[in-house]
Amino acid sequence: MRTFEIDVAMRPGGAVVTVTGDLDLATCPHLIRATDTIPLEGRMLTLELSAVTFMDSTGLNMLLGLRERARAEGGTLDLAGLPEQARNVLDHTSTSDLFALRPGRAA
């Protein structure tokens, strides 16, 4: 079994959530629970994803839902260090342009 870890670091103006492991059906509920408690009103949430080893459509749907939550609450969502495999999921579904993509190691 692969390791899945989430680290939440609150910063002035937002939070950085570092994710390690797969983003899939088994792990997305954990990330949703971890981010549900982060206030987004007028703040930036950065997901540091450079240590993500795999992302499927469940991971994509979770990112889209988190993006919508951030927008609804007046915040923003940035994706940092998106690995090539995860970037391909966004590209193949024409959703890349919906996200602010940044180089890795936002933490």
PDB file of C-alpha atoms in Angstrom:
ATOM      1  CA  MET A   1       0.000   0.000   0.000  1.00  0.00           C
ATOM      2  CA  ARG A   2       1.285   3.450  -0.903  1.00  0.00           C
ATOM      3  CA  THR A   3       1.624   6.185   1.658  1.00  0.00           C
ATOM      4  CA  PHE A   4      -0.857   9.052   1.595  1.00  0.00           C
ATOM      5  CA  GLU A   5      -0.111  12.145   3.634  1.00  0.00           C
ATOM      6  CA  ILE A   6      -1.616  15.598   4.000  1.00  0.00           C
ATOM      7  CA  ASP A   7       0.131  18.518   5.676  1.00  0.00           C
ATOM      8  CA  VAL A   8      -1.784  21.744   6.281  1.00  0.00           C
ATOM      9  CA  ALA A   9       0.236  24.910   6.912  1.00  0.00           C
ATOM     10  CA  MET A  10      -1.700  28.071   7.655  1.00  0.00           C
ATOM     11  CA  ARG A  11      -0.073  31.219   6.271  1.00  0.00           C
ATOM     12  CA  PRO A  12      -1.006  34.889   6.333  1.00  0.00           C
ATOM     13  CA  GLY A  13      -3.608  35.192   3.614  1.00  0.00           C
ATOM     14  CA  GLY A  14      -4.304  31.508   3.227  1.00  0.00           C
ATOM     15  CA  ALA A  15      -3.050  27.963   3.559  1.00  0.00           C
ATOM     16  CA  VAL A  16      -0.708  25.546   1.834  1.00  0.00           C
ATOM     17  CA  VAL A  17      -1.823  21.929   1.770  1.00  0.00           C
ATOM     18  CA  THR A  18       0.937  19.511   0.776  1.00  0.00           C
ATOM     19  CA  VAL A  19      -0.267  16.181  -0.574  1.00  0.00           C
ATOM     20  CA  THR A  20       1.847  13.024  -0.880  1.00  0.00           C
ATOM     21  CA  GLY A  21       0.630   9.881  -2.648  1.00  0.00           C
ATOM     22  CA  ASP A  22      -2.295   9.060  -4.922  1.00  0.00           C
ATOM     23  CA  LEU A  23      -5.366  11.263  -5.398  1.00  0.00           C
ATOM     24  CA  ASP A  24      -8.086   8.712  -6.048  1.00  0.00           C
ATOM     25  CA  LEU A  25     -11.314   7.231  -4.716  1.00  0.00           C
ATOM     26  CA  ALA A  26      -9.620   5.978  -1.551  1.00  0.00           C
ATOM     27  CA  THR A  27      -7.767   9.174  -0.640  1.00  0.00           C
ATOM     28  CA  CYS A  28      -9.864  12.112  -1.852  1.00  0.00           C
ATOM     29  CA  PRO A  29     -12.291  11.937   1.090  1.00  0.00           C
ATOM     30  CA  HIS A  30      -9.329  12.505   3.444  1.00  0.00           C
ATOM     31  CA  LEU A  31      -8.221  15.579   1.505  1.00  0.00           C
ATOM     32  CA  ILE A  32     -11.771  16.927   1.394  1.00  0.00           C
ATOM     33  CA  ARG A  33     -12.055  16.573   5.182  1.00  0.00           C
ATOM     34  CA  ALA A  34      -8.684  18.290   5.667  1.00  0.00           C
ATOM     35  CA  THR A  35      -9.625  21.246   3.464  1.00  0.00           C
ATOM     36  CA  ASP A  36     -13.227  21.607   4.666  1.00  0.00           C
ATOM     37  CA  THR A  37     -12.045  23.296   7.861  1.00  0.00           C
ATOM     38  CA  ILE A  38      -9.847  25.865   6.090  1.00  0.00           C
ATOM     39  CA  PRO A  39     -11.542  29.272   5.791  1.00  0.00           C
ATOM     40  CA  LEU A  40     -11.334  30.499   2.192  1.00  0.00           C
ATOM     41  CA  GLU A  41     -13.099  33.855   2.307  1.00  0.00           C
ATOM     42  CA  GLY A  42     -10.677  36.298   0.704  1.00  0.00           C
ATOM     43  CA  ARG A  43      -7.826  33.798   1.049  1.00  0.00           C
ATOM     44  CA  MET A  44      -5.654  31.665  -1.182  1.00  0.00           C
ATOM     45  CA  LEU A  45      -5.546  27.913  -0.834  1.00  0.00           C
ATOM     46  CA  THR A  46      -2.498  26.362  -2.467  1.00  0.00           C
ATOM     47  CA  LEU A  47      -2.364  22.626  -3.026  1.00  0.00           C
ATOM     48  CA  GLU A  48       1.286  21.558  -3.255  1.00  0.00           C
ATOM     49  CA  LEU A  49       1.026  18.465  -5.447  1.00  0.00           C
ATOM     50  CA  SER A  50       4.607  17.732  -6.511  1.00  0.00           C
ATOM     51  CA  ALA A  51       4.618  14.519  -4.421  1.00  0.00           C
ATOM     52  CA  VAL A  52       1.361  13.210  -5.917  1.00  0.00           C
ATOM     53  CA  THR A  53       2.121   9.891  -7.608  1.00  0.00           C
ATOM     54  CA  PHE A  54      -1.198   9.346  -9.417  1.00  0.00           C
ATOM     55  CA  MET A  55      -4.472  11.176  -9.996  1.00  0.00           C
ATOM     56  CA  ASP A  56      -7.658   9.770 -11.518  1.00  0.00           C
ATOM     57  CA  SER A  57     -11.048  11.282 -12.345  1.00  0.00           C
ATOM     58  CA  THR A  58     -11.986  11.237  -8.658  1.00  0.00           C
ATOM     59  CA  GLY A  59      -9.002  13.472  -7.951  1.00  0.00           C
ATOM     60  CA  LEU A  60      -9.993  15.765 -10.794  1.00  0.00           C
ATOM     61  CA  ASN A  61     -13.577  16.015  -9.539  1.00  0.00           C
ATOM     62  CA  MET A  62     -12.297  16.789  -6.039  1.00  0.00           C
ATOM     63  CA  LEU A  63     -10.103  19.608  -7.439  1.00  0.00           C
ATOM     64  CA  LEU A  64     -13.032  21.010  -9.412  1.00  0.00           C
ATOM     65  CA  GLY A  65     -15.237  20.922  -6.312  1.00  0.00           C
ATOM     66  CA  LEU A  66     -12.580  22.634  -4.219  1.00  0.00           C
ATOM     67  CA  ARG A  67     -12.171  25.284  -6.908  1.00  0.00           C
ATOM     68  CA  GLU A  68     -15.912  25.954  -6.860  1.00  0.00           C
ATOM     69  CA  ARG A  69     -15.936  26.165  -3.071  1.00  0.00           C
ATOM     70  CA  ALA A  70     -13.059  28.661  -3.125  1.00  0.00           C
ATOM     71  CA  ARG A  71     -14.825  30.796  -5.728  1.00  0.00           C
ATOM     72  CA  ALA A  72     -18.140  30.676  -3.855  1.00  0.00           C
ATOM     73  CA  GLU A  73     -16.414  31.817  -0.659  1.00  0.00           C
ATOM     74  CA  GLY A  74     -14.445  34.600  -2.367  1.00  0.00           C
ATOM     75  CA  GLY A  75     -11.109  32.807  -2.228  1.00  0.00           C
ATOM     76  CA  THR A  76      -8.761  31.279  -4.769  1.00  0.00           C
ATOM     77  CA  LEU A  77      -7.269  27.853  -5.390  1.00  0.00           C
ATOM     78  CA  ASP A  78      -3.770  27.413  -6.813  1.00  0.00           C
ATOM     79  CA  LEU A  79      -2.198  24.107  -7.806  1.00  0.00           C
ATOM     80  CA  ALA A  80       1.563  23.994  -7.261  1.00  0.00           C
ATOM     81  CA  GLY A  81       3.938  21.395  -8.649  1.00  0.00           C
ATOM     82  CA  LEU A  82       1.335  19.461 -10.608  1.00  0.00           C
ATOM     83  CA  PRO A  83       3.052  16.242 -11.782  1.00  0.00           C
ATOM     84  CA  GLU A  84       2.986  15.341 -15.476  1.00  0.00           C
ATOM     85  CA  GLN A  85       0.474  12.498 -15.060  1.00  0.00           C
ATOM     86  CA  ALA A  86      -1.969  14.735 -13.186  1.00  0.00           C
ATOM     87  CA  ARG A  87      -1.401  17.553 -15.687  1.00  0.00           C
ATOM     88  CA  ASN A  88      -2.289  15.100 -18.463  1.00  0.00           C
ATOM     89  CA  VAL A  89      -5.613  14.367 -16.717  1.00  0.00           C
ATOM     90  CA  LEU A  90      -6.394  18.100 -16.730  1.00  0.00           C
ATOM     91  CA  ASP A  91      -5.241  18.512 -20.330  1.00  0.00           C
ATOM     92  CA  HIS A  92      -7.237  15.530 -21.637  1.00  0.00           C
ATOM     93  CA  THR A  93     -10.385  16.831 -19.961  1.00  0.00           C
ATOM     94  CA  SER A  94      -9.826  20.445 -21.073  1.00  0.00           C
ATOM     95  CA  THR A  95      -9.817  21.658 -17.476  1.00  0.00           C
ATOM     96  CA  SER A  96      -6.227  22.968 -17.221  1.00  0.00           C
ATOM     97  CA  ASP A  97      -7.328  26.536 -17.885  1.00  0.00           C
ATOM     98  CA  LEU A  98      -9.687  26.448 -14.898  1.00  0.00           C
ATOM     99  CA  PHE A  99      -6.784  26.372 -12.438  1.00  0.00           C
ATOM    100  CA  ALA A 100      -3.919  28.675 -11.521  1.00  0.00           C
ATOM    101  CA  LEU A 101      -0.896  26.409 -12.003  1.00  0.00           C
ATOM    102  CA  ARG A 102       2.382  27.258 -10.277  1.00  0.00           C
ATOM    103  CA  PRO A 103       5.804  25.658  -9.976  1.00  0.00           C
ATOM    104  CA  GLY A 104       6.202  23.264  -7.059  1.00  0.00           C
ATOM    105  CA  ARG A 105       7.294  23.600  -3.461  1.00  0.00           C
ATOM    106  CA  ALA A 106       4.879  26.283  -2.332  1.00  0.00           C
ATOM    107  CA  ALA A 107       5.359  25.176   1.266  1.00  0.00           C
TER     108      ALA A 107
END
